[in-house]
Short mmCIF file of C-alpha atoms in Angstrom, two decimals:
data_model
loop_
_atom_site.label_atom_id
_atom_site.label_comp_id
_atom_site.label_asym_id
_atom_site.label_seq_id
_atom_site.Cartn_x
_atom_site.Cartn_y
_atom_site.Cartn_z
CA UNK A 1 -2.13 -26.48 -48.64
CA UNK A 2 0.18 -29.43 -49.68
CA UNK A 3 -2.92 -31.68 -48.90
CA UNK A 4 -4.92 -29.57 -51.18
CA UNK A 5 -2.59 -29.50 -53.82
CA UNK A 6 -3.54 -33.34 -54.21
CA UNK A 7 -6.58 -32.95 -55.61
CA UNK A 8 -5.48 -29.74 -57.99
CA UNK A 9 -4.91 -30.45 -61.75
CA UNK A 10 -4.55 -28.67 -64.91
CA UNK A 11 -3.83 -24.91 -64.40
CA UNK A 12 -4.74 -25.13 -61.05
CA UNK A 13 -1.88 -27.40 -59.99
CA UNK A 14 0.50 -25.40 -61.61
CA UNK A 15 -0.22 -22.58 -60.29
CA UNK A 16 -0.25 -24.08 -56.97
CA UNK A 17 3.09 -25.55 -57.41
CA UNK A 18 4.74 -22.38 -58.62
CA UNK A 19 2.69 -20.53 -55.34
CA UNK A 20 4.27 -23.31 -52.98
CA UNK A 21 7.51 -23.86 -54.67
CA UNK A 22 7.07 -27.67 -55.86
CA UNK A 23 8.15 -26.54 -59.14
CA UNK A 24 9.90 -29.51 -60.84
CA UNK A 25 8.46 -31.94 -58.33
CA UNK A 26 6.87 -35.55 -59.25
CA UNK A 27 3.36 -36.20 -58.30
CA UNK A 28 4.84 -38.48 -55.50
CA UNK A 29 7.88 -36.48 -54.74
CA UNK A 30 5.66 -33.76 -52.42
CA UNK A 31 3.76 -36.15 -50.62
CA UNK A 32 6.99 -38.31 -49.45
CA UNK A 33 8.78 -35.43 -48.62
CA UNK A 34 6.03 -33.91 -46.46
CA UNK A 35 5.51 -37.59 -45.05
CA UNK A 36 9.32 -37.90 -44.34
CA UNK A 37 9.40 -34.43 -42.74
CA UNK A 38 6.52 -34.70 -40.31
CA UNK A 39 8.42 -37.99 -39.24
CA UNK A 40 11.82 -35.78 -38.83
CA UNK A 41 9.91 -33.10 -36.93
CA UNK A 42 8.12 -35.57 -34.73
CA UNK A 43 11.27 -37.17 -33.46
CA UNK A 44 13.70 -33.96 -33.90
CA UNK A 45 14.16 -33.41 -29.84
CA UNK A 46 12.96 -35.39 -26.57
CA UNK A 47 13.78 -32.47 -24.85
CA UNK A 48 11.33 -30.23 -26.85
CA UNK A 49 7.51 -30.67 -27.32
CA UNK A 50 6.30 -30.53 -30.63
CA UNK A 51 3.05 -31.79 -32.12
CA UNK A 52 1.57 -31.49 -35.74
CA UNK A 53 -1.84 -32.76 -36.41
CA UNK A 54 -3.73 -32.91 -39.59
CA UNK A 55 -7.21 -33.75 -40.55
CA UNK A 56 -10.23 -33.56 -43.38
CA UNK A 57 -13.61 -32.92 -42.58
CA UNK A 58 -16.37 -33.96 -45.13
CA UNK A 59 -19.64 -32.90 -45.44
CA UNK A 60 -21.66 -36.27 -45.26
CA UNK A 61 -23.77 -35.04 -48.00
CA UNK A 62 -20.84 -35.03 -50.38
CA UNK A 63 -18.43 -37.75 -49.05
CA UNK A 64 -19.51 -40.88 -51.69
CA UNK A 65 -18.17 -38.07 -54.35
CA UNK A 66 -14.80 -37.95 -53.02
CA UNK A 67 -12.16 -39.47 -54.55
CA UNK A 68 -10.69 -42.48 -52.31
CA UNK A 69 -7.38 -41.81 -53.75
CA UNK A 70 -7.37 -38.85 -52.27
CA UNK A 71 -8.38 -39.26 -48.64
CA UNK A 72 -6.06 -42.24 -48.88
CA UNK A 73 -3.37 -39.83 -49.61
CA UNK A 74 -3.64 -37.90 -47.28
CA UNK A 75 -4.24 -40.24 -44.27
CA UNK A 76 -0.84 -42.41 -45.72
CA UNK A 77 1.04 -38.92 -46.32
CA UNK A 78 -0.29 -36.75 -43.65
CA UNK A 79 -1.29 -38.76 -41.13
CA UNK A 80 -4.58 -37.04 -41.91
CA UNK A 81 -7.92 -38.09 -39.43
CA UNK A 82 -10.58 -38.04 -41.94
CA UNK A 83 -14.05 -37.08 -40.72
CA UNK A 84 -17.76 -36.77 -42.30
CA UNK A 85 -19.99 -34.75 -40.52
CA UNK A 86 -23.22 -33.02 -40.90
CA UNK A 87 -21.43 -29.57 -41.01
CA UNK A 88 -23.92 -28.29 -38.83
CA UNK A 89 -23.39 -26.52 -35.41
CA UNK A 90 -22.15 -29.50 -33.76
CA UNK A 91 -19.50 -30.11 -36.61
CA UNK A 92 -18.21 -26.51 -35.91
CA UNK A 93 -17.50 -27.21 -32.03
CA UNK A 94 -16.22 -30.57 -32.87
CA UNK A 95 -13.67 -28.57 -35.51
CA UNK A 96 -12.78 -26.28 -32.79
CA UNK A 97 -12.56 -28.96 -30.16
CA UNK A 98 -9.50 -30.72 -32.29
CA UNK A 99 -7.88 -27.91 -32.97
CA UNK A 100 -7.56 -27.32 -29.14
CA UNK A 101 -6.49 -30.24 -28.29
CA UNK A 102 -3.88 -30.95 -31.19
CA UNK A 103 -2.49 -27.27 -29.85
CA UNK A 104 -2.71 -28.36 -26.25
CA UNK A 105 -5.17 -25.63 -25.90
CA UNK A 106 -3.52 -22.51 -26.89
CA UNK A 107 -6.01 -21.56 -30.19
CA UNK A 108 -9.53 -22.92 -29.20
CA UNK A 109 -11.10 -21.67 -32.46
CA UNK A 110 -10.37 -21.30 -35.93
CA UNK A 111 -13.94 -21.95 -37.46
CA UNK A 112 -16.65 -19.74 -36.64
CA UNK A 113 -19.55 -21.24 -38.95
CA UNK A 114 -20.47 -23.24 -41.83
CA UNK A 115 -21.86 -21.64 -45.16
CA UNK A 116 -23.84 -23.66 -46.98
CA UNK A 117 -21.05 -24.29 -50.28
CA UNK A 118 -19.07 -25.33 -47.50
CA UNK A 119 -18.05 -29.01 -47.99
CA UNK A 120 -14.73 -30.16 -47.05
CA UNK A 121 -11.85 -28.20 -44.67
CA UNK A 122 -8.32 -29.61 -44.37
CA UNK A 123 -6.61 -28.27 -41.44
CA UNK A 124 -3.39 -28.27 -40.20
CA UNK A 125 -2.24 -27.27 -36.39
CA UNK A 126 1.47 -27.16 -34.90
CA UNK A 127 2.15 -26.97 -30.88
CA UNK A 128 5.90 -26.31 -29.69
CA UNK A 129 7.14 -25.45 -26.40
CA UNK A 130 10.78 -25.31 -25.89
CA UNK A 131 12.89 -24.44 -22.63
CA UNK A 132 16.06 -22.76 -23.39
CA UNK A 133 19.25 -24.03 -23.35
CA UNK A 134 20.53 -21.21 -21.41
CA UNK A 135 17.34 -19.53 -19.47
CA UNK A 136 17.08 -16.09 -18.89
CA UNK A 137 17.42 -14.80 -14.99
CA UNK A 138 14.17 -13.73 -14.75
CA UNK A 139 15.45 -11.71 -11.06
CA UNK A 140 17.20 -9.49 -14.37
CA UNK A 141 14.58 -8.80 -16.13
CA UNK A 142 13.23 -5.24 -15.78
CA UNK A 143 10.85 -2.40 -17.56
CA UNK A 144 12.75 -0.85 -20.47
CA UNK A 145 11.68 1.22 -23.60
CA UNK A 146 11.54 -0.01 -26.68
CA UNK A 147 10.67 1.84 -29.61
CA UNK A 148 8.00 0.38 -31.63
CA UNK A 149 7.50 0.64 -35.80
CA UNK A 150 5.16 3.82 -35.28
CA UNK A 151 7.86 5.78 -33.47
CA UNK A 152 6.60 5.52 -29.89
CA UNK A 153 8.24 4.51 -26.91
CA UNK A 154 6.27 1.71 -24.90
CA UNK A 155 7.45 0.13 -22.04
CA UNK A 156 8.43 -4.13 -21.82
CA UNK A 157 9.55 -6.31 -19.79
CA UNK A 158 12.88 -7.03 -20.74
CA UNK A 159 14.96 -10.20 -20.24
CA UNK A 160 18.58 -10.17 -20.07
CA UNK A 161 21.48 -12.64 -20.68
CA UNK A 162 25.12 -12.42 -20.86
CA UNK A 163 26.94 -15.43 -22.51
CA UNK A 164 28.00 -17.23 -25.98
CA UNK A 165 25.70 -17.67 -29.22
CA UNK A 166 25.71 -17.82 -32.48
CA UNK A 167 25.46 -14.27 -33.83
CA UNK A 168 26.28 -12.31 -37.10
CA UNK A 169 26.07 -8.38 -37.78
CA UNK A 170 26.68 -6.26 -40.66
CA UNK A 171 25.51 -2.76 -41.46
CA UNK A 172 22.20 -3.95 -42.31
CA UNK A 173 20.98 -6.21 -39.46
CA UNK A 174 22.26 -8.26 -36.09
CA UNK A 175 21.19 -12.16 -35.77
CA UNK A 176 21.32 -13.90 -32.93
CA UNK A 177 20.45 -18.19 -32.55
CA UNK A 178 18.96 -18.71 -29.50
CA UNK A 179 18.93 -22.72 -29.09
CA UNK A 180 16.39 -25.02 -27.56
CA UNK A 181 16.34 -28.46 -25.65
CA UNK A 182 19.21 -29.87 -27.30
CA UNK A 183 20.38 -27.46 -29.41
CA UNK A 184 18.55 -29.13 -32.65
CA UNK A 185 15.67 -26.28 -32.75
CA UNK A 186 16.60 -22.72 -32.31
CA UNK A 187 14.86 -19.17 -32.33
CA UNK A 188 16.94 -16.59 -34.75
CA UNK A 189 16.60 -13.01 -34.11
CA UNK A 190 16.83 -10.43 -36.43
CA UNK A 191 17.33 -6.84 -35.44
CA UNK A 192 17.71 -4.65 -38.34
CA UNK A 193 19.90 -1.60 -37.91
CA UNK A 194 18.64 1.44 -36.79
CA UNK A 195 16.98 3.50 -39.68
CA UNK A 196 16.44 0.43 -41.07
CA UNK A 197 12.79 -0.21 -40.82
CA UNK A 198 11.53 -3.50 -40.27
CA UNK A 199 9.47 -3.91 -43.36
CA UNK A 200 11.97 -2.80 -45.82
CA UNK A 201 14.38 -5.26 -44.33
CA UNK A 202 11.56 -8.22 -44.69
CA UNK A 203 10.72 -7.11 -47.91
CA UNK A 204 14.29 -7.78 -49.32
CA UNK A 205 14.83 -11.24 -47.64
CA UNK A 206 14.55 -14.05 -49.68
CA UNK A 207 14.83 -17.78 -48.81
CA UNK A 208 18.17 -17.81 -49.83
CA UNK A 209 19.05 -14.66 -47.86
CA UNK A 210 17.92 -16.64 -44.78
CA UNK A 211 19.93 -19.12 -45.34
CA UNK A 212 23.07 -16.82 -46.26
CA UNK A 213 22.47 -15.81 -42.56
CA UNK A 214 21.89 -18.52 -41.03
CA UNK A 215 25.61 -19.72 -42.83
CA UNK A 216 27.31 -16.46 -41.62
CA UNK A 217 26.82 -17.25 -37.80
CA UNK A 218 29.70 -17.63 -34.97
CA UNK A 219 30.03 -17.80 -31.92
CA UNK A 220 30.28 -14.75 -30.01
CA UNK A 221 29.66 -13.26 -26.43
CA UNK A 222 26.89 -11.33 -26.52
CA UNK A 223 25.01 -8.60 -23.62
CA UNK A 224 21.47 -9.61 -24.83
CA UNK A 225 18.12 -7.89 -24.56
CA UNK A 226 15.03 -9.57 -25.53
CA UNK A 227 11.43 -8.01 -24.93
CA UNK A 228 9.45 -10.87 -23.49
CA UNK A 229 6.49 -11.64 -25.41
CA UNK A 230 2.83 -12.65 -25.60
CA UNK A 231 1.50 -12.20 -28.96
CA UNK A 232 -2.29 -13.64 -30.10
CA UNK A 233 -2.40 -13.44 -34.37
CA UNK A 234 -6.08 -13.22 -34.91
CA UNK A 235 -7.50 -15.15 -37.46
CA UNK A 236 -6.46 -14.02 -40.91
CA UNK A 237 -7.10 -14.87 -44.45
CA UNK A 238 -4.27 -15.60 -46.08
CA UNK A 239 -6.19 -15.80 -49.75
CA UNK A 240 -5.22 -11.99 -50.71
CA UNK A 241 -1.41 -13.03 -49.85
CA UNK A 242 -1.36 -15.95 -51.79
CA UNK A 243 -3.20 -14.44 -54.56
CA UNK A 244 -0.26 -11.97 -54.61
CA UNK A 245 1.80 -15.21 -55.01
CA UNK A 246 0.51 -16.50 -58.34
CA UNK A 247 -2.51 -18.98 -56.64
CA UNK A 248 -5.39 -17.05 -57.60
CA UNK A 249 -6.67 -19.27 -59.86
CA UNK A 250 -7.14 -22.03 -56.77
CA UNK A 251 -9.94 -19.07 -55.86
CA UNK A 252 -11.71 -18.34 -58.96
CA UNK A 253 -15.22 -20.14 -58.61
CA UNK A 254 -15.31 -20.21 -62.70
CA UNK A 255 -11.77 -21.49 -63.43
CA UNK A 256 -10.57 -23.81 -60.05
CA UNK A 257 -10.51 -27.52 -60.96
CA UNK A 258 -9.85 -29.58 -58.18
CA UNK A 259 -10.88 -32.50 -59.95
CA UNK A 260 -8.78 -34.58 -57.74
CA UNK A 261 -10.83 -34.34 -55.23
CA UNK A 262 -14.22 -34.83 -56.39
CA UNK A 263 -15.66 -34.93 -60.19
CA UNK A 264 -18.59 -32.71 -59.86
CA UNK A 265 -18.97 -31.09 -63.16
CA UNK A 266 -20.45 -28.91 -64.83
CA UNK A 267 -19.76 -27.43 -60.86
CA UNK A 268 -16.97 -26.98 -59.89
CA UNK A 269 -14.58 -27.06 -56.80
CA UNK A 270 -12.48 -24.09 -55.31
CA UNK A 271 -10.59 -22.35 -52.34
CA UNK A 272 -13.05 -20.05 -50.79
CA UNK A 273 -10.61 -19.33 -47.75
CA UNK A 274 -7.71 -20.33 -46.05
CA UNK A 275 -8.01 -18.94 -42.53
CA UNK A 276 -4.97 -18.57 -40.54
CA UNK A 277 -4.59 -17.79 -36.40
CA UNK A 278 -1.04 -18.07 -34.49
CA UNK A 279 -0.32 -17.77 -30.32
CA UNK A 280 3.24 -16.68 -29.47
CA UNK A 281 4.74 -16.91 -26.19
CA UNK A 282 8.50 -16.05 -25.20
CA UNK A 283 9.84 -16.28 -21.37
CA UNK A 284 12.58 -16.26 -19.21
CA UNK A 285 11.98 -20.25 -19.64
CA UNK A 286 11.74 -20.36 -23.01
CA UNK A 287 8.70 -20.30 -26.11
CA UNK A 288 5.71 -21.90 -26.59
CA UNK A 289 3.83 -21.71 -30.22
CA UNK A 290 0.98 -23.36 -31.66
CA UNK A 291 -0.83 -22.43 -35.10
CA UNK A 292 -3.87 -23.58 -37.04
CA UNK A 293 -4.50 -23.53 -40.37
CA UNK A 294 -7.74 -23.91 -42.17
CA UNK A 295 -8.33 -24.38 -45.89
CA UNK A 296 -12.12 -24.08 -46.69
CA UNK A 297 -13.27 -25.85 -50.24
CA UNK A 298 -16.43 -24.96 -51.48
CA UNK A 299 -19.07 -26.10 -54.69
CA UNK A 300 -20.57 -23.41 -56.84
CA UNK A 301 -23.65 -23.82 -55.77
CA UNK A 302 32.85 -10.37 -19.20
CA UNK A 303 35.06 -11.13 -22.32
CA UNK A 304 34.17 -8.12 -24.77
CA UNK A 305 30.48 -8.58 -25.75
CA UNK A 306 28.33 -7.18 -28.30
CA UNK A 307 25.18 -5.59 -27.44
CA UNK A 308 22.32 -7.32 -29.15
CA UNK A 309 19.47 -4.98 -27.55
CA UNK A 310 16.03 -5.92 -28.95
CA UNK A 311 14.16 -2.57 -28.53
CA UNK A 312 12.91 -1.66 -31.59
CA UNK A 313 11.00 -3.77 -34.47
CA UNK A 314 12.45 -7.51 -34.77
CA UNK A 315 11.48 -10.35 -36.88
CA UNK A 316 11.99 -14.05 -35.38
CA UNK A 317 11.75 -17.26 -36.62
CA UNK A 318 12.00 -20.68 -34.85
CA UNK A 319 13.28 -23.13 -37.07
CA UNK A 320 14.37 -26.95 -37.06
CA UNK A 321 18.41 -27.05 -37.94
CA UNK A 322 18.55 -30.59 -38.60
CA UNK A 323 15.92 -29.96 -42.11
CA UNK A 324 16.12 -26.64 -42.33
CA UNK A 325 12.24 -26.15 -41.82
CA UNK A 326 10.89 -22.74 -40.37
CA UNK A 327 8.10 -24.03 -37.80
CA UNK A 328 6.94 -20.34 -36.58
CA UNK A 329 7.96 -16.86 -37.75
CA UNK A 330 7.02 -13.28 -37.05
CA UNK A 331 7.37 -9.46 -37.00
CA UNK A 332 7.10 -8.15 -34.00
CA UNK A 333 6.37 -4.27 -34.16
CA UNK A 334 5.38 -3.74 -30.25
CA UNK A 335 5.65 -6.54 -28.05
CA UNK A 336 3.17 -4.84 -25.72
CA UNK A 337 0.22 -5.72 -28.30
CA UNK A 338 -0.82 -9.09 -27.49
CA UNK A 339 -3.81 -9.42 -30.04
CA UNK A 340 -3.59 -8.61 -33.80
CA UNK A 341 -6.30 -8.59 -35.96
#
């Protein structure tokens, strides 16, 4: 979406900016920062794998319309691969194809077909796999219940781990920090308390509420339980959800002006979809993550320890200490569903 954003003006940028919280940003300001983080990320741990790939396909049909100044934004900013294609059925398994490999082959589709207002996608995919610091005994883990957000009781396998980390707990919620590599990229935990159900406690966090928690942590020794995990996020559209966050306008066929991108008037260009699809896997070893993102433009036309026992509804996140960026997060209802629509 931060490519995107280069090629939104008037209303359209704003809202856009408000949506993705570049509010008070320069025109330059965004792309440096993304630039400067993808160079952070890229280098963050040698212990850790960790991949981001980004690239713009182009209709051939309507790449003399595009604006240089943008492509050559996003290939200095991004590091984007720009392509023009036919967008015919060969474009589609080519889309899939580097989406596979830039996620070492954990999502090997995120584009089904091409409608014919189709002309440009801009796609982003992540890969991380991670070996804890301190494994998990995997001779300890055992079948266990854990009571998922609709009240039943399903079975998991359960991993468990006696030792220090970083941990916080209140009346409200346990955290726990459970480190990667070299200790630079961690997963956080969140358990909230029981009765306290795992949307209303998501619906009250803010960014700055993650942070407050992530401040609040020390070092503790803790009996820890953690379901393992192998979770599949079918593709999604995220357009209703950031409608909800003041970008509608990016979607409105009538209004949109991504200008930036291409002068086509008296058509215009908008957001027709920005598909979304996530794989989530947590072991005794450790996690590995990859996620795909595709935005779709079209034309008109033995010390005392506390229990931290993950068996009920938990929210993770796995996030990069050293910048503070949040590279994967969920809400895990019943680790025994490994696909969701």
């Amino acid at each position: 979406l931060a490519m995107t954003y280069n090629g939104a003006n008037s209303s359209t940028r704003q809202a856009m900016a408000s949506a993705l919280g570049f509010d008070g940003m320069g025109d330059d300001a965004v792309n440096v920062g993304y630039q400067q983080l993808i160079e952070s990320l890229l280098s963050v741990d040698v212990d850790v794998s960790l991949n981001i790939g980004d690239s713009v396909w182009i209709r051939s049909t309507f790449a003399p319309a595009v604006n240089a100044e943008f492509t050559d934004a996003l290939s200095n900013y991004y590091r984007s691969d720009i392509y023009s294609r036919a967008f015919d059925a060969s474009t589609v398994d080519e889309v899939n194809s580097w989406v596979s490999e830039e996620t070492n082959g954990k999502i090997d589709r995120i584009l089904d077909s091409i409608d014919s207002n189709n002309v440009m996608f801009l796609i982003n995919a992540i890969y991380f796999k991670g070996g804890w610091v301190d494994e998990f005994d995997a001779a300890l883990t055992q079948q266990a219940d854990f009571t998922a957000a609709d009240g039943s009781t399903v079975k998991v396998d359960m991993m468990r781990r006696d030792g220090d980390y970083s941990y916080f707990g209140d009346d409200a919620v346990q955290v726990a920090r459970l480190p990667y590599g070299r200790d630079k990229i961690a997963m956080y935990v969140f358990l909230p308390a029981e009765g306290v159900s795992l949307e209303s406690f998501v619906e009250g966090l803010t960014s700055d509420g993650l942070d407050a928690y992530f401040s609040k942590l020390s070092s503790a020794e803790l009996e820890l339980q953690l379901p393992k995990l192998k979770l599949e996020y079918g593709k999604v559209d995220l357009k209703d959800a950031l409608t909800a966050l003041g970008m509608g306008v990016a979607f409105d066929r009538g209004s949109a002006d991504f200008s930036g991108i291409a002068d086509v008037r008296p058509e215009r260009l908008y957001i027709a979809f920005v598909d979304h699809k996530a794989v989530v896997e947590v072991n005794e070893k450790g996690t590995e993550a990859a996620a795909a993102t595709n935005v779709g433009i079209s034309l008109t036309s033995v010390p005392m320890r506390t229990p931290f026992v993950v068996d009920r509804p938990y929210a993770f996140v796995i996030r990069d200490d050293r910048s503070g960026t949040i590279l994967f997060a969920g809400l895990i209802a019943d680790p025994t569903i490994q696909t969701s629509p």
